[in-house]
PDB file of C-alpha atoms in Angstrom:
ATOM      1  CA  MET A   1     -28.536   6.702 -27.146  1.00  0.00           C
ATOM      2  CA  ASP A   2     -27.911  10.117 -25.605  1.00  0.00           C
ATOM      3  CA  THR A   3     -24.420  11.534 -25.113  1.00  0.00           C
ATOM      4  CA  THR A   4     -24.512  11.388 -21.311  1.00  0.00           C
ATOM      5  CA  HIS A   5     -25.434   7.690 -21.310  1.00  0.00           C
ATOM      6  CA  ARG A   6     -22.689   6.915 -23.830  1.00  0.00           C
ATOM      7  CA  THR A   7     -20.143   8.857 -21.771  1.00  0.00           C
ATOM      8  CA  LYS A   8     -21.150   6.919 -18.648  1.00  0.00           C
ATOM      9  CA  GLN A   9     -20.800   3.680 -20.577  1.00  0.00           C
ATOM     10  CA  LEU A  10     -17.290   4.675 -21.727  1.00  0.00           C
ATOM     11  CA  LEU A  11     -16.337   5.654 -18.184  1.00  0.00           C
ATOM     12  CA  TYR A  12     -17.550   2.296 -16.872  1.00  0.00           C
ATOM     13  CA  GLU A  13     -15.491   0.470 -19.513  1.00  0.00           C
ATOM     14  CA  GLN A  14     -12.413   2.490 -18.518  1.00  0.00           C
ATOM     15  CA  TYR A  15     -13.111   1.784 -14.850  1.00  0.00           C
ATOM     16  CA  ILE A  16     -13.187  -1.980 -15.502  1.00  0.00           C
ATOM     17  CA  ARG A  17     -10.024  -1.708 -17.591  1.00  0.00           C
ATOM     18  CA  LEU A  18      -8.334   0.226 -14.780  1.00  0.00           C
ATOM     19  CA  LEU A  19      -9.227  -2.510 -12.275  1.00  0.00           C
ATOM     20  CA  HIS A  20      -7.695  -5.156 -14.550  1.00  0.00           C
ATOM     21  CA  VAL A  21      -4.574  -3.090 -15.188  1.00  0.00           C
ATOM     22  CA  PHE A  22      -4.223  -2.428 -11.456  1.00  0.00           C
ATOM     23  CA  GLU A  23      -4.455  -6.136 -10.708  1.00  0.00           C
ATOM     24  CA  SER A  24      -1.677  -6.862 -13.213  1.00  0.00           C
ATOM     25  CA  HIS A  25       0.372  -3.974 -11.860  1.00  0.00           C
ATOM     26  CA  LYS A  26       0.193  -5.374  -8.315  1.00  0.00           C
ATOM     27  CA  GLU A  27       1.786  -8.608  -9.553  1.00  0.00           C
ATOM     28  CA  MET A  28       4.474  -6.653 -11.414  1.00  0.00           C
ATOM     29  CA  GLU A  29       5.102  -4.516  -8.322  1.00  0.00           C
ATOM     30  CA  MET A  30       5.777  -7.627  -6.245  1.00  0.00           C
ATOM     31  CA  ASP A  31       8.089  -9.050  -8.911  1.00  0.00           C
ATOM     32  CA  GLN A  32       9.940  -5.732  -9.125  1.00  0.00           C
ATOM     33  CA  PHE A  33      10.211  -5.565  -5.347  1.00  0.00           C
ATOM     34  CA  PHE A  34      11.652  -9.094  -5.143  1.00  0.00           C
ATOM     35  CA  ASN A  35      14.101  -8.439  -8.001  1.00  0.00           C
ATOM     36  CA  ILE A  36      15.414  -5.249  -6.423  1.00  0.00           C
ATOM     37  CA  ALA A  37      15.626  -6.914  -3.016  1.00  0.00           C
ATOM     38  CA  GLU A  38      17.665  -9.723  -4.539  1.00  0.00           C
ATOM     39  CA  ARG A  39      20.041  -7.229  -6.203  1.00  0.00           C
ATOM     40  CA  THR A  40      20.488  -5.308  -2.931  1.00  0.00           C
ATOM     41  CA  ALA A  41      21.351  -8.508  -1.038  1.00  0.00           C
ATOM     42  CA  ILE A  42      18.195  -8.640   1.064  1.00  0.00           C
ATOM     43  CA  GLU A  43      18.080 -12.364   1.619  1.00  0.00           C
ATOM     44  CA  LYS A  44      14.760 -12.963   3.327  1.00  0.00           C
ATOM     45  CA  LEU A  45      11.482 -11.278   2.370  1.00  0.00           C
ATOM     46  CA  PRO A  46       7.823 -11.485   3.343  1.00  0.00           C
ATOM     47  CA  GLN A  47       5.961 -13.318   0.605  1.00  0.00           C
ATOM     48  CA  ASN A  48       2.980 -11.038   0.069  1.00  0.00           C
ATOM     49  CA  LEU A  49       2.210  -7.370  -0.355  1.00  0.00           C
ATOM     50  CA  THR A  50      -0.042  -7.077   2.710  1.00  0.00           C
ATOM     51  CA  THR A  51       2.780  -8.272   4.954  1.00  0.00           C
ATOM     52  CA  ILE A  52       5.152  -5.750   3.373  1.00  0.00           C
ATOM     53  CA  HIS A  53       2.557  -3.031   3.964  1.00  0.00           C
ATOM     54  CA  VAL A  54       2.257  -4.091   7.622  1.00  0.00           C
ATOM     55  CA  LEU A  55       6.051  -3.660   7.879  1.00  0.00           C
ATOM     56  CA  ASP A  56       5.643  -0.258   6.238  1.00  0.00           C
ATOM     57  CA  CYS A  57       2.963   0.720   8.771  1.00  0.00           C
ATOM     58  CA  ILE A  58       5.169  -0.386  11.670  1.00  0.00           C
ATOM     59  CA  GLY A  59       8.122   1.530  10.221  1.00  0.00           C
ATOM     60  CA  HIS A  60       6.097   4.732   9.940  1.00  0.00           C
ATOM     61  CA  HIS A  61       4.496   4.490  13.378  1.00  0.00           C
ATOM     62  CA  GLU A  62       6.797   2.483  15.629  1.00  0.00           C
ATOM     63  CA  PRO A  63       6.306   1.607  18.360  1.00  0.00           C
ATOM     64  CA  ILE A  64       2.801   0.491  17.434  1.00  0.00           C
ATOM     65  CA  ASN A  65       0.537  -2.250  18.741  1.00  0.00           C
ATOM     66  CA  ASN A  66      -1.834  -4.645  16.933  1.00  0.00           C
ATOM     67  CA  THR A  67      -4.828  -2.357  17.427  1.00  0.00           C
ATOM     68  CA  GLY A  68      -2.995   0.638  15.981  1.00  0.00           C
ATOM     69  CA  ILE A  69      -1.867  -1.313  12.918  1.00  0.00           C
ATOM     70  CA  ALA A  70      -5.366  -2.742  12.386  1.00  0.00           C
ATOM     71  CA  GLU A  71      -6.924   0.728  12.552  1.00  0.00           C
ATOM     72  CA  LYS A  72      -4.381   2.360  10.247  1.00  0.00           C
ATOM     73  CA  MET A  73      -4.578  -0.438   7.670  1.00  0.00           C
ATOM     74  CA  ASN A  74      -8.311  -1.107   7.968  1.00  0.00           C
ATOM     75  CA  LEU A  75      -7.678  -4.793   8.696  1.00  0.00           C
ATOM     76  CA  SER A  76      -8.978  -7.027  11.486  1.00  0.00           C
ATOM     77  CA  LYS A  77      -6.993  -7.402  14.698  1.00  0.00           C
ATOM     78  CA  ALA A  78      -6.955 -11.156  14.084  1.00  0.00           C
ATOM     79  CA  SER A  79      -5.252 -10.631  10.700  1.00  0.00           C
ATOM     80  CA  ILE A  80      -2.690  -8.304  12.241  1.00  0.00           C
ATOM     81  CA  THR A  81      -2.019 -10.763  15.076  1.00  0.00           C
ATOM     82  CA  LYS A  82      -1.382 -13.529  12.548  1.00  0.00           C
ATOM     83  CA  ILE A  83       0.820 -11.339  10.316  1.00  0.00           C
ATOM     84  CA  GLY A  84       2.629  -9.858  13.341  1.00  0.00           C
ATOM     85  CA  ASN A  85       3.440 -13.311  14.718  1.00  0.00           C
ATOM     86  CA  LYS A  86       4.780 -14.376  11.321  1.00  0.00           C
ATOM     87  CA  LEU A  87       6.909 -11.212  11.053  1.00  0.00           C
ATOM     88  CA  LEU A  88       8.229 -11.841  14.570  1.00  0.00           C
ATOM     89  CA  GLU A  89       8.967 -15.486  13.806  1.00  0.00           C
ATOM     90  CA  GLU A  90      10.833 -14.542  10.610  1.00  0.00           C
ATOM     91  CA  GLY A  91      12.853 -11.839  12.402  1.00  0.00           C
ATOM     92  CA  PHE A  92      11.434  -8.785  10.611  1.00  0.00           C
ATOM     93  CA  VAL A  93      10.101  -7.163  13.792  1.00  0.00           C
ATOM     94  CA  LYS A  94      10.775  -7.108  17.520  1.00  0.00           C
ATOM     95  CA  ARG A  95       8.150  -6.978  20.221  1.00  0.00           C
ATOM     96  CA  THR A  96       8.600  -4.488  23.045  1.00  0.00           C
ATOM     97  CA  GLN A  97       6.674  -3.260  26.059  1.00  0.00           C
ATOM     98  CA  MET A  98       6.179   0.324  27.078  1.00  0.00           C
ATOM     99  CA  ASN A  99       7.339   1.272  30.576  1.00  0.00           C
ATOM    100  CA  ASP A 100       3.887   2.366  31.731  1.00  0.00           C
ATOM    101  CA  ASN A 101       2.019  -0.717  30.417  1.00  0.00           C
ATOM    102  CA  LYS A 102       3.617  -4.135  30.794  1.00  0.00           C
ATOM    103  CA  LYS A 103       0.603  -5.929  29.283  1.00  0.00           C
ATOM    104  CA  GLU A 104       0.494  -4.192  25.908  1.00  0.00           C
ATOM    105  CA  MET A 105       2.966  -5.398  23.265  1.00  0.00           C
ATOM    106  CA  TYR A 106       4.337  -3.045  20.626  1.00  0.00           C
ATOM    107  CA  PHE A 107       6.169  -3.727  17.390  1.00  0.00           C
ATOM    108  CA  ARG A 108       9.402  -2.184  16.171  1.00  0.00           C
ATOM    109  CA  LEU A 109      11.345  -3.056  13.036  1.00  0.00           C
ATOM    110  CA  SER A 110      14.382  -5.300  13.354  1.00  0.00           C
ATOM    111  CA  PRO A 111      17.451  -4.431  11.247  1.00  0.00           C
ATOM    112  CA  GLN A 112      16.183  -6.878   8.570  1.00  0.00           C
ATOM    113  CA  GLY A 113      12.707  -5.297   8.706  1.00  0.00           C
ATOM    114  CA  LYS A 114      14.274  -1.839   8.389  1.00  0.00           C
ATOM    115  CA  LYS A 115      16.027  -2.893   5.150  1.00  0.00           C
ATOM    116  CA  ILE A 116      12.706  -4.002   3.675  1.00  0.00           C
ATOM    117  CA  PHE A 117      10.996  -0.840   4.922  1.00  0.00           C
ATOM    118  CA  ASP A 118      13.685   1.355   3.319  1.00  0.00           C
ATOM    119  CA  LEU A 119      13.445  -0.509   0.002  1.00  0.00           C
ATOM    120  CA  HIS A 120       9.656  -0.215   0.010  1.00  0.00           C
ATOM    121  CA  GLU A 121       9.928   3.523   0.736  1.00  0.00           C
ATOM    122  CA  ARG A 122      12.351   4.045  -2.165  1.00  0.00           C
ATOM    123  CA  LEU A 123      10.026   2.215  -4.554  1.00  0.00           C
ATOM    124  CA  HIS A 124       7.047   4.294  -3.416  1.00  0.00           C
ATOM    125  CA  GLU A 125       9.033   7.500  -3.867  1.00  0.00           C
ATOM    126  CA  LEU A 126       9.938   6.480  -7.429  1.00  0.00           C
ATOM    127  CA  GLU A 127       6.312   5.581  -8.143  1.00  0.00           C
ATOM    128  CA  ALA A 128       5.123   8.927  -6.739  1.00  0.00           C
ATOM    129  CA  GLU A 129       7.616  10.820  -8.925  1.00  0.00           C
ATOM    130  CA  ARG A 130       6.391   8.948 -12.011  1.00  0.00           C
ATOM    131  CA  PHE A 131       2.784   9.687 -11.105  1.00  0.00           C
ATOM    132  CA  TYR A 132       3.506  13.400 -10.547  1.00  0.00           C
ATOM    133  CA  ARG A 133       5.176  13.604 -13.960  1.00  0.00           C
ATOM    134  CA  PHE A 134       2.136  11.893 -15.477  1.00  0.00           C
ATOM    135  CA  LEU A 135      -0.153  14.501 -13.856  1.00  0.00           C
ATOM    136  CA  ASP A 136       1.889  17.411 -15.223  1.00  0.00           C
ATOM    137  CA  LYS A 137      -0.177  17.380 -18.416  1.00  0.00           C
ATOM    138  CA  TYR A 138      -3.362  18.409 -16.560  1.00  0.00           C
ATOM    139  CA  SER A 139      -4.418  21.906 -15.503  1.00  0.00           C
ATOM    140  CA  ASP A 140      -5.144  22.770 -11.870  1.00  0.00           C
ATOM    141  CA  GLU A 141      -8.868  22.684 -12.609  1.00  0.00           C
ATOM    142  CA  GLN A 142      -8.618  19.257 -14.220  1.00  0.00           C
ATOM    143  CA  LEU A 143      -6.562  17.987 -11.264  1.00  0.00           C
ATOM    144  CA  LYS A 144      -9.320  19.091  -8.887  1.00  0.00           C
ATOM    145  CA  VAL A 145     -11.917  17.145 -10.904  1.00  0.00           C
ATOM    146  CA  ILE A 146      -9.632  14.085 -11.040  1.00  0.00           C
ATOM    147  CA  HIS A 147      -9.081  14.321  -7.285  1.00  0.00           C
ATOM    148  CA  GLN A 148     -12.808  14.488  -6.600  1.00  0.00           C
ATOM    149  CA  PHE A 149     -13.454  11.590  -8.965  1.00  0.00           C
ATOM    150  CA  LEU A 150     -10.803   9.384  -7.338  1.00  0.00           C
ATOM    151  CA  GLN A 151     -12.077  10.281  -3.878  1.00  0.00           C
ATOM    152  CA  ASP A 152     -15.636   9.388  -4.885  1.00  0.00           C
ATOM    153  CA  THR A 153     -14.467   6.189  -6.586  1.00  0.00           C
ATOM    154  CA  SER A 154     -12.631   5.075  -3.439  1.00  0.00           C
ATOM    155  CA  LEU A 155     -15.741   5.672  -1.333  1.00  0.00           C
ATOM    156  CA  PHE A 156     -17.854   3.842  -3.905  1.00  0.00           C
ATOM    157  CA  ILE A 157     -15.588   0.790  -3.888  1.00  0.00           C
ATOM    158  CA  GLU A 158     -15.274   0.788  -0.070  1.00  0.00           C
ATOM    159  CA  SER A 159     -19.048   0.937   0.321  1.00  0.00           C
ATOM    160  CA  ARG A 160     -19.546  -2.201  -1.733  1.00  0.00           C
TER     161      ARG A 160
END
């Protein structure tokens, strides 16, 4: 077996391992999120990560409508309508209309939604800091290769 083939085989094994680790990490991230929310006296929470990410999208882009959320999150409008209605029903968001368009409904965070948004932001900031520290061991040239690889990997996974 030539060296290139063996290297590709090792990379594939690491790729599969990364997918498994990521899957486990997602579960840990939710547990961590719920534990911190409980400690900070946030009583009511959405029960899945996608819903929390919809809240995050609304918080970053409010006021925003279903179409805007769907486009930014690469989800169907039907999914966003369902999630948005649930968030509205549970009091995490408010629906508003813009003055110039009475038909179109827009979402804004409620005070309860804002608490969840802020907590989610803090956790992402901590995660980003950890990741930056992890990357400190690589040279600028290596970081460019890693960036290209991750970009290509994302496109590869999205295309499947």
